[in-house]
Short mmCIF file of C-alpha atoms and ligand atoms in Angstrom, two decimals:
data_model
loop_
_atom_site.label_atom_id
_atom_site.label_comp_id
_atom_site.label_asym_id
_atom_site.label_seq_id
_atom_site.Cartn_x
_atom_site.Cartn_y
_atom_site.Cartn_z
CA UNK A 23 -31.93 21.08 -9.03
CA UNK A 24 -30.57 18.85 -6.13
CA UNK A 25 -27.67 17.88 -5.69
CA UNK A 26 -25.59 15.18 -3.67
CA UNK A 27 -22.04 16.01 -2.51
CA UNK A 28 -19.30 13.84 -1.21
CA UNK A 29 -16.23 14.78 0.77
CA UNK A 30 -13.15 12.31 1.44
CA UNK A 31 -10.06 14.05 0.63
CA UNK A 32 -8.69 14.16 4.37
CA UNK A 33 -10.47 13.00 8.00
CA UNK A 34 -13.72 14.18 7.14
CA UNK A 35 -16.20 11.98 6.28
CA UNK A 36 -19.07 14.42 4.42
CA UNK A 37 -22.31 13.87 2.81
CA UNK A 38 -24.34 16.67 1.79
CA UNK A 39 -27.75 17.11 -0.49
CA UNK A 40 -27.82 20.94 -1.73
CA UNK A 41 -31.17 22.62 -3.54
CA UNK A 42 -30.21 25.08 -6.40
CA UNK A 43 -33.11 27.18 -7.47
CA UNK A 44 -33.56 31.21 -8.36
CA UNK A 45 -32.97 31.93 -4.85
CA UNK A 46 -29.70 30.76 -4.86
CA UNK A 47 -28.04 27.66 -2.86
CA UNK A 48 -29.53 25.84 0.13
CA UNK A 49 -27.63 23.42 1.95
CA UNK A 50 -30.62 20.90 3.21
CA UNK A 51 -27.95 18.89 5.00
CA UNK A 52 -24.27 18.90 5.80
CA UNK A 53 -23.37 15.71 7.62
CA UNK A 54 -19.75 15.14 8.66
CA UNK A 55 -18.21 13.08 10.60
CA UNK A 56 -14.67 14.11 11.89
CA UNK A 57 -11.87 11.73 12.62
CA UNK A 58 -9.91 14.23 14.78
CA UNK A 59 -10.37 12.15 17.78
CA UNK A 60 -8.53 9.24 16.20
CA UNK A 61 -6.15 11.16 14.44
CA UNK A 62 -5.57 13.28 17.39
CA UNK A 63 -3.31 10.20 18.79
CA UNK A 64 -0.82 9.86 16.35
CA UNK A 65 -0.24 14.19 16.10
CA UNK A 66 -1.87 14.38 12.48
CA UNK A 67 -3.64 12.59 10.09
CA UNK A 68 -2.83 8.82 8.79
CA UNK A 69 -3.67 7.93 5.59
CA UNK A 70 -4.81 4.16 5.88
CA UNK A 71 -6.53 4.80 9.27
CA UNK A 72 -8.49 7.27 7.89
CA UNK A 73 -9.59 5.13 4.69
CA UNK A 74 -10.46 2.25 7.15
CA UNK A 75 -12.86 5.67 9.12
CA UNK A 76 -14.03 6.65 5.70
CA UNK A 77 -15.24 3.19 4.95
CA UNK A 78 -17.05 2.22 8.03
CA UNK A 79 -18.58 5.90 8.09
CA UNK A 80 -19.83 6.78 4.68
CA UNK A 81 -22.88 4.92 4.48
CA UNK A 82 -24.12 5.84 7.44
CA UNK A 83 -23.29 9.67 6.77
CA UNK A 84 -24.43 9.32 3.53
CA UNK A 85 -27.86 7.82 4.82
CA UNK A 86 -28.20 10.87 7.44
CA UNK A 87 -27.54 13.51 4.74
CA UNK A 88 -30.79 11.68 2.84
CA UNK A 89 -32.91 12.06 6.09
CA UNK A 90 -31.81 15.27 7.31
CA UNK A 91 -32.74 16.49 3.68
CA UNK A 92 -35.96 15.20 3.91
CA UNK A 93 -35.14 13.53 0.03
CA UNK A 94 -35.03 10.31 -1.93
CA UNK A 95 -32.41 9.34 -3.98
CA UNK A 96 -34.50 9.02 -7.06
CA UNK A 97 -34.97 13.25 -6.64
CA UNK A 98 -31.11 13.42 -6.76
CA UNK A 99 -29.92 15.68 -10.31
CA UNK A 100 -26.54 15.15 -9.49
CA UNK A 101 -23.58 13.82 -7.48
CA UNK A 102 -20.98 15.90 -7.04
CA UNK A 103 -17.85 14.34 -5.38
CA UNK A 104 -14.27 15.42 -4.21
CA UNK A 105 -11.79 14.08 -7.12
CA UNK A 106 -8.31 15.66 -5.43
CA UNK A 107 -6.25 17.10 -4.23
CA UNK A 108 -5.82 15.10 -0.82
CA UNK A 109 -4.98 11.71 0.86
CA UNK A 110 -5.35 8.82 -1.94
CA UNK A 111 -6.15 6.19 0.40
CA UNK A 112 -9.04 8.60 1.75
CA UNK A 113 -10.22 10.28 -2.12
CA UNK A 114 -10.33 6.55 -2.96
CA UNK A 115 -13.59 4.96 -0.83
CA UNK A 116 -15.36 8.84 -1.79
CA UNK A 117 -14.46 8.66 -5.27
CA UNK A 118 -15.73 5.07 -5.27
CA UNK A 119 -18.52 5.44 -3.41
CA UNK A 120 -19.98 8.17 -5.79
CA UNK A 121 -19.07 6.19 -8.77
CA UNK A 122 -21.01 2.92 -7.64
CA UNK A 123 -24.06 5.84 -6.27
CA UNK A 124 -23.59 6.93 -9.84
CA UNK A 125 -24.07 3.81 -12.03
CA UNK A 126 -27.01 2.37 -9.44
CA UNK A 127 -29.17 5.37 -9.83
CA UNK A 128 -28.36 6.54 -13.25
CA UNK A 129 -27.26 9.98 -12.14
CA UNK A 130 -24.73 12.14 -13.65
CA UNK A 131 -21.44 12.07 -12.11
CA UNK A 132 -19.15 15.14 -11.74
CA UNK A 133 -15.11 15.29 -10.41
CA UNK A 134 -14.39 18.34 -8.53
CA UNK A 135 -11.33 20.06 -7.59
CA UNK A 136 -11.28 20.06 -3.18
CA UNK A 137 -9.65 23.70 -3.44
CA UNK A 138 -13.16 24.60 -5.89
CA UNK A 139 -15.01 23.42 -3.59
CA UNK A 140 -13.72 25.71 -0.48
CA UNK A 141 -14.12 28.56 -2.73
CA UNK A 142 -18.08 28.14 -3.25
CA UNK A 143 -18.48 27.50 -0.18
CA UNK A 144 -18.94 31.09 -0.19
CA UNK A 145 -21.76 30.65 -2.90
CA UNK A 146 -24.03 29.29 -0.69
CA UNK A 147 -27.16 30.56 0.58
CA UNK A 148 -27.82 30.51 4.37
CA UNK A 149 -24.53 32.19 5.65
CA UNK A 150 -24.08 35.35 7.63
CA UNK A 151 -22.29 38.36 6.85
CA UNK A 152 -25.12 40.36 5.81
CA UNK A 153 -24.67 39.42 1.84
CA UNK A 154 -27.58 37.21 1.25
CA UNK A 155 -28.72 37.76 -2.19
CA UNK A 156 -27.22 35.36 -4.78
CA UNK A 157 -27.38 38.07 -7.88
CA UNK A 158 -24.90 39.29 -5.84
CA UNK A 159 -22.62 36.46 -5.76
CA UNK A 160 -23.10 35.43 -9.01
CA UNK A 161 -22.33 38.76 -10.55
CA UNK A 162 -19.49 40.12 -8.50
CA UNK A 163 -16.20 38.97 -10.94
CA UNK A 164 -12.97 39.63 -10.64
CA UNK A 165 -13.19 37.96 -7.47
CA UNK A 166 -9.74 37.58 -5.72
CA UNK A 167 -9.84 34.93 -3.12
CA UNK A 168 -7.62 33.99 -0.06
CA UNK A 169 -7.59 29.83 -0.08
CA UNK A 170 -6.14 29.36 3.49
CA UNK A 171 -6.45 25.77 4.34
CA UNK A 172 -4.27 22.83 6.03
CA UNK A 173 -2.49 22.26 2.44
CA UNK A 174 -3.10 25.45 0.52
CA UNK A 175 -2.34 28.82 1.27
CA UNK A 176 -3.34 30.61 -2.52
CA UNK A 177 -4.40 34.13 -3.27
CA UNK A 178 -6.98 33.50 -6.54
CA UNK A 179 -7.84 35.69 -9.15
CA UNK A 180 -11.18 34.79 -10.79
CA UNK A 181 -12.25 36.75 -13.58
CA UNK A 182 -15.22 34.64 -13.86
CA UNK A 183 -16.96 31.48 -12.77
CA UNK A 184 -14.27 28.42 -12.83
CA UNK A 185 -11.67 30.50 -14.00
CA UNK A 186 -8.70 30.76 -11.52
CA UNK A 187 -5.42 32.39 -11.85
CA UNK A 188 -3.39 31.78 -8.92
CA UNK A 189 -1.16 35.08 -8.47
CA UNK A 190 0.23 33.99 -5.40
CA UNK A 191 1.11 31.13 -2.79
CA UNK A 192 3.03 29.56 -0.14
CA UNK A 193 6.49 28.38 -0.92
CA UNK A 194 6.55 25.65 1.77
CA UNK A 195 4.21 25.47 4.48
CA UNK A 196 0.15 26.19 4.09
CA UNK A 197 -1.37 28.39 7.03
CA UNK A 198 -3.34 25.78 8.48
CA UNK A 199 0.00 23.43 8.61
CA UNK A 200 1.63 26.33 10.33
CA UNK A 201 -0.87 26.43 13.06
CA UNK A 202 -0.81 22.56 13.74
CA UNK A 203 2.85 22.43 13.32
CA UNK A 204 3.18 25.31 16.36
CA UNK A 205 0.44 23.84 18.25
CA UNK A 206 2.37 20.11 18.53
CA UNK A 207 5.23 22.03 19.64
CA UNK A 208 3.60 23.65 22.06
CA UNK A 209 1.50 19.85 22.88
CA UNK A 210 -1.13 21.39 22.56
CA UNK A 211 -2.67 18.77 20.32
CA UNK A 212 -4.47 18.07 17.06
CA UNK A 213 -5.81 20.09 14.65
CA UNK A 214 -3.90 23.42 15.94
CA UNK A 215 -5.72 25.75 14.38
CA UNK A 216 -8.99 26.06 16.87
CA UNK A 217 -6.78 25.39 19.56
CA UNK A 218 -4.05 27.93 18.76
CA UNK A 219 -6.68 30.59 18.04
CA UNK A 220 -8.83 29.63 21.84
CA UNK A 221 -5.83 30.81 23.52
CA UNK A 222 -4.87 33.46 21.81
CA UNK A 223 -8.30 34.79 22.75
CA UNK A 224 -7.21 34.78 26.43
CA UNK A 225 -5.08 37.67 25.84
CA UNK A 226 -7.91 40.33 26.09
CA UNK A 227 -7.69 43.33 23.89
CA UNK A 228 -4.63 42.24 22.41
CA UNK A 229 -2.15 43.24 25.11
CA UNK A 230 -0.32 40.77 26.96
CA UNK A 231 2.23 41.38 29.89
CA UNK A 232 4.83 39.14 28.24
CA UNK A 233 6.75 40.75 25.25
CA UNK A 234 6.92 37.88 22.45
CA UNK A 235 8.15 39.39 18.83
CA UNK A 236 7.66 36.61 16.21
CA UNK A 237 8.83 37.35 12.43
CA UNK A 238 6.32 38.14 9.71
CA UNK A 239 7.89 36.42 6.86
CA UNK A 240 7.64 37.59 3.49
CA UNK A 241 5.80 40.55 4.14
CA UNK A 242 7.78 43.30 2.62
CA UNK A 243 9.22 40.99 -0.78
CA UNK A 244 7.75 42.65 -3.82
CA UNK A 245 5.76 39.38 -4.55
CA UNK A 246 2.39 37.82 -3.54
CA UNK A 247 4.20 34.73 -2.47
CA UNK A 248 3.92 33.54 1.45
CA UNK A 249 6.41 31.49 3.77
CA UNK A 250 5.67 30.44 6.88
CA UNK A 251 7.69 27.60 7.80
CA UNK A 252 10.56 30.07 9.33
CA UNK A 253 7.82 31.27 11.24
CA UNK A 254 7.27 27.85 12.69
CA UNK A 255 11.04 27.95 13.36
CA UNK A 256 10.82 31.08 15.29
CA UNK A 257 8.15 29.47 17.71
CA UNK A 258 10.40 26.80 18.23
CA UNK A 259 13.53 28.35 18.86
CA UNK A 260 11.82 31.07 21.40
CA UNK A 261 10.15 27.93 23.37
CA UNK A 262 13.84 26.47 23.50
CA UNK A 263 15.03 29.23 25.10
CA UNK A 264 12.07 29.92 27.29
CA UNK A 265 12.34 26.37 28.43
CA UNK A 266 16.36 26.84 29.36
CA UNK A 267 14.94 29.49 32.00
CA UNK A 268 12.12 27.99 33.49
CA UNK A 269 11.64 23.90 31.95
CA UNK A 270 7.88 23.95 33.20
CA UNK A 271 7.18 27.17 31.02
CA UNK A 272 4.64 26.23 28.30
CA UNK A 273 2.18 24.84 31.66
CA UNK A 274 -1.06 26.44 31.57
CA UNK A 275 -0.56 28.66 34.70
CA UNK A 276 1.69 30.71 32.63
CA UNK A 277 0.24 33.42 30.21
CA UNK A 278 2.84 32.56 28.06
CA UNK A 279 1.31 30.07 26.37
CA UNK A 280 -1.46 32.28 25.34
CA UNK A 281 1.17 35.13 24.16
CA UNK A 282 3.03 32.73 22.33
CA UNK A 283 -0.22 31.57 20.13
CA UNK A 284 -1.87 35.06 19.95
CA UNK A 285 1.71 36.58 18.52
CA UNK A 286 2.19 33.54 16.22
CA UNK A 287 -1.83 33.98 14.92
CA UNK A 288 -1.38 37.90 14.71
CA UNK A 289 1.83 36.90 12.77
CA UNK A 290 -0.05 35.09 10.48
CA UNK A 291 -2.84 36.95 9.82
CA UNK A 292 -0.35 39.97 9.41
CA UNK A 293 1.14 38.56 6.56
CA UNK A 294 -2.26 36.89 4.74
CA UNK A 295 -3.75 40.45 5.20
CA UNK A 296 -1.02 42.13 3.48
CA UNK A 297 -0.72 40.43 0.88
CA UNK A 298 -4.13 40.15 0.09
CA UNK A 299 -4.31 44.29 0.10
CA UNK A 300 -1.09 44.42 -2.07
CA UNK A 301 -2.84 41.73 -4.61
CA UNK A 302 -6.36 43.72 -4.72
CA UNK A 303 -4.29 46.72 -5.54
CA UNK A 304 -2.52 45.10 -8.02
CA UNK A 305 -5.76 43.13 -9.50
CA UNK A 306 -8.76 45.39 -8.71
CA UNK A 307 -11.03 43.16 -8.19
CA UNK A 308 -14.89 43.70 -7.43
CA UNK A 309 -15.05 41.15 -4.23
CA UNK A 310 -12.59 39.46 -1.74
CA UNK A 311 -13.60 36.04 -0.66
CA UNK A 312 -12.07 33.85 1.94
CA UNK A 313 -11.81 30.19 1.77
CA UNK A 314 -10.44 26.85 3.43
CA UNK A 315 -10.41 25.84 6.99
CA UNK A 316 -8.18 28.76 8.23
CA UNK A 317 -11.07 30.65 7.09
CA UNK A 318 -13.22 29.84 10.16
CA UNK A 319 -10.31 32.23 12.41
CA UNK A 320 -12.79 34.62 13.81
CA UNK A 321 -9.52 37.12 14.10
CA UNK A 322 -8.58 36.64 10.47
CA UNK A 323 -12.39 36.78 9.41
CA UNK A 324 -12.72 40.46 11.53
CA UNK A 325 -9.40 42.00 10.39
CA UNK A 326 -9.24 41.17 7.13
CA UNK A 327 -12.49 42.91 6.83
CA UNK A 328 -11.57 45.63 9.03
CA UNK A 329 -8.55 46.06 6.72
CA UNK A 330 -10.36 45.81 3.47
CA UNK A 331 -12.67 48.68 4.47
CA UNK A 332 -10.26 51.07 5.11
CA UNK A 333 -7.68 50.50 2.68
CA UNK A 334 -10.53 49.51 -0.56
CA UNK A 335 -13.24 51.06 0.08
CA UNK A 336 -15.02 50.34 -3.16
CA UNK A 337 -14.37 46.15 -2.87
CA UNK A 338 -17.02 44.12 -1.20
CA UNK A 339 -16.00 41.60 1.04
CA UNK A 340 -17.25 37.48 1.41
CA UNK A 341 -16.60 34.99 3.76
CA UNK A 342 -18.26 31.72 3.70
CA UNK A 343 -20.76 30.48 6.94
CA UNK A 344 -18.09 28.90 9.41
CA UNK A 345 -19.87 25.81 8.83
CA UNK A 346 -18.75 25.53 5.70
CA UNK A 347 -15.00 27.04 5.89
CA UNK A 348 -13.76 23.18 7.24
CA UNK A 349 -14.10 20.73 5.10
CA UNK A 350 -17.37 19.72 4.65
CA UNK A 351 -19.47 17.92 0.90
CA UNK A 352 -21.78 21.21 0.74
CA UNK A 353 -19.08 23.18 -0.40
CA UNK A 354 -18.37 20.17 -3.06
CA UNK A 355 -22.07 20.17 -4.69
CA UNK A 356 -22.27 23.95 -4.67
CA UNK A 357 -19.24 23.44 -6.88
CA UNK A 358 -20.70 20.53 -8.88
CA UNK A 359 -23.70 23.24 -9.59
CA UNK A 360 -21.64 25.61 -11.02
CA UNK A 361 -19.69 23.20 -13.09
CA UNK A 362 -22.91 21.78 -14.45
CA UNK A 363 -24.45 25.38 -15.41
CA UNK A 364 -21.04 25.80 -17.37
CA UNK A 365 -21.58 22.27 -19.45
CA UNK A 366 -23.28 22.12 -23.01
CA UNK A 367 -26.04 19.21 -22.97
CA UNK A 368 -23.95 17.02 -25.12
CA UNK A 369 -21.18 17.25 -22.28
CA UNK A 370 -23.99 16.84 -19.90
CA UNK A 371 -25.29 13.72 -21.51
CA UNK A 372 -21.54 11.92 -21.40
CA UNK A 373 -21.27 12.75 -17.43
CA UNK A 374 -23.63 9.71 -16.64
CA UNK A 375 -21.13 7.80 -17.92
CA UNK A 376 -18.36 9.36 -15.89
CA UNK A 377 -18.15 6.60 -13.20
CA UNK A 378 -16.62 4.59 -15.85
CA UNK A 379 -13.54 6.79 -15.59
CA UNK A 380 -13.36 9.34 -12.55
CA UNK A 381 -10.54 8.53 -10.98
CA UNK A 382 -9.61 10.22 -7.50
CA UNK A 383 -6.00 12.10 -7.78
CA UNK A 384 -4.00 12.89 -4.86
CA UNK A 385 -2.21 15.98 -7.28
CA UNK A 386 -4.78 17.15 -8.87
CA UNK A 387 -4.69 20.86 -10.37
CA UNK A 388 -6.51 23.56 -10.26
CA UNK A 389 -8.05 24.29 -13.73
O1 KG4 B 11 -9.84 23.13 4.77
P1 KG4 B 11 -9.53 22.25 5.92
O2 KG4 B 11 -10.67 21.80 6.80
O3 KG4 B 11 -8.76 20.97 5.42
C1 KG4 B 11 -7.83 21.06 4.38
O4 KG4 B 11 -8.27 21.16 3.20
O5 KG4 B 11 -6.63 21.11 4.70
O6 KG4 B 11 -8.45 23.03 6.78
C2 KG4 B 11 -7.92 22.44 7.92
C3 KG4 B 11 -6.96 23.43 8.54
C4 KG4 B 11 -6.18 22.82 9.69
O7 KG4 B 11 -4.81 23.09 9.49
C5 KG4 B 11 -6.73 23.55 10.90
O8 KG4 B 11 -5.79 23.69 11.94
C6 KG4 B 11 -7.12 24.88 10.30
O9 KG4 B 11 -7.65 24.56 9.04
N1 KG4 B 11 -8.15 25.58 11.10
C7 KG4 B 11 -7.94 26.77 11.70
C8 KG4 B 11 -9.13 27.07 12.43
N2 KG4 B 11 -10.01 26.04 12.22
C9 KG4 B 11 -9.39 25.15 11.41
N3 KG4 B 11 -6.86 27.58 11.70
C10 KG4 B 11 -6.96 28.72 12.42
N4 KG4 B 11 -8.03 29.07 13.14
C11 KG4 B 11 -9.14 28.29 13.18
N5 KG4 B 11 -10.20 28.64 13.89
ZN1 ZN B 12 -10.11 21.56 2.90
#
């Protein structure tokens, strides 16, 4: 089966054309185009600009995900794109464009669910990690999975395929908000994350000179629930006073800087790993996936593993390829695969009809 995925929902303009066989799921393109530099400007990401990006870019991405693939679009089984959550002026010119794809070639159309998506990313087939064989995947339920993106911060139970419970998430700001929120206040620019976690790498073996002691929020309440917008708080208020001492103090030539973003990502991770632990005791589940854009931290990636091993030693452990933790249309038609495995033919048949109604929805839920 191939399959055709499209990705709007933020500054991302994706196109990707995935093979489904026995084997398992082969991406045999993944073609985005990132808006950061535009965005980068104005500290975050603005809705209509990035429409206008989406509009001039996704026929052109979309034509390179055909050619990279090596495919025609009369081989396409399916189109899979990104219904919600996310920006509507963005969802809008993805949504459409898959519903006009839809009706020209006479291809079934399928709605999916962003946050489904970043969780099968981890279903697909060339990644790393040392788990490559798709019985495994497929056969591996409960699956509890950390969703750490730059809007979602979720720990999922799945008991099976397209079944999530969400036992836990944040009660104000995501992870990956966090991180860009802490790396504008330290100017460090737009999106925070890769930034934040680059300089935290220049503190070698975890030991810096400088003493910085940021809060881990949440991490001892008796829930599964996360906060991390006091955290955000905390980085703010120590670089106020840090900058009463010495004004010039977040410059480069000072390690503090670097102390600052490795405490604030250690903070972080601190708390996601915890809770995750406390949940999997809780939950028992077979496998612990990470998703979302957070999930490309090579820190959280390493400890949460590190963590999982010693404290569960019986649960296996799955992270997607890095290239598919950002958001990217791969993850979207891996989705749109599993969706269309779970459909009877009769609900099969109706999907070709579905760019009548798909509508993109900026709140969509999980279900
Ligand atoms: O999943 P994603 O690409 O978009 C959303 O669905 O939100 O996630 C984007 C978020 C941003 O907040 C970005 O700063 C964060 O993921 N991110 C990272 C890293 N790479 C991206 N956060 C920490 N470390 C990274 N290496
Ligand atoms: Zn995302």
């Amino acid at each position: 089966m191939i399959i055709l995925g499209i990705e709007t929902s933020c500054d991302e303009t994706a196109a990707s054309i995935i093979s489904a066989d026995k084997t398992g799921l082969k991406a045999l393109s993944n073609t985005v185009s990132s808006q950061v530099k535009l965005h980068s400007k104005w500290g975050g990401v603005v809705p209509n600009l990035a429409a206008r990006e989406h509009l001039k870019n996704i026929i052109p991405v979309l034509k390179t995900a055909f050619a990279e693939a090596g495919k025609k679009p009369r081989e396409i089984d399916l189109i899979a794109v990104t219904q919600g959550p996310g920006l509507i002026p963005a969802l809008l010119i993805g949504a459409d464009a898959a519903r006009i794809l839809s009706y020209v070639w006479k291809k079934p159309l399928l709605g999916i669910h962003h946050i489904e998506g970043h969780i099968y990313a981890n279903f697909i087939f060339d990644k790393i990690g040392g788990i490559s064989n798709f019985e495994f995947r497929i056969s591996n339920f409960p699956i509890l999975c950390l969703v750490v993106s730059g809007g979602h911060t979720q720990l999922i139970l799945m008991k099976n395929h397209l079944n999530y419970e969400i036992v836990g998430q944040t009660l104000d700001d995501a992870a990956g908000e966090a991180f860009d929120k802490v790396a504008r206040i330290l100017g460090l620019g737009y999106p925070g994350g890769p930034i934040v976690a680059q300089m935290a790498t220049k503190i070698k073996n975890h030991k810096s000179k400088i003493k910085i002691n940021l809060p881990r929020p949440m991490i001892n309440s008796n829930n599964l629930n996360f906060s991390f917008s006091g955290l955000k708080t905390a980085v703010l208020y120590k670089v106020k006073e840090l900058q009463k001492i010495n004004k010039d103090i977040l410059n480069t030539k000072y390690q503090i800087l670097n102390t600052i973003c490795h405490e604030f990502q250690q903070a972080v991770i601190d708390v996601l790993i915890s809770k995750t632990i406390k949940a999997a005791k809780k939950y028992n589940p077979k496998t612990i996936m990470l998703a979302g854009g957070v999930s490309a931290n090579q820190e959280l990636r390493k400890q949460l593993g590190k963590s999982i091993k010693s404290n569960l030693q019986n649960t296996k452990y799955q992270i997607p390829d890095t290239r598919y933790s950002i958001d990217n249309a791969a993850m979207i038609a891996a989705a749109g695969y599993f969706r269309w495995q779970n459909m009877s033919p009769a609900q099969r048949k109706k999907s070709f009809n579905n760019w009548k109604i798909l509508q993109a929805d900026a709140n969509l839920k999980l279900h």
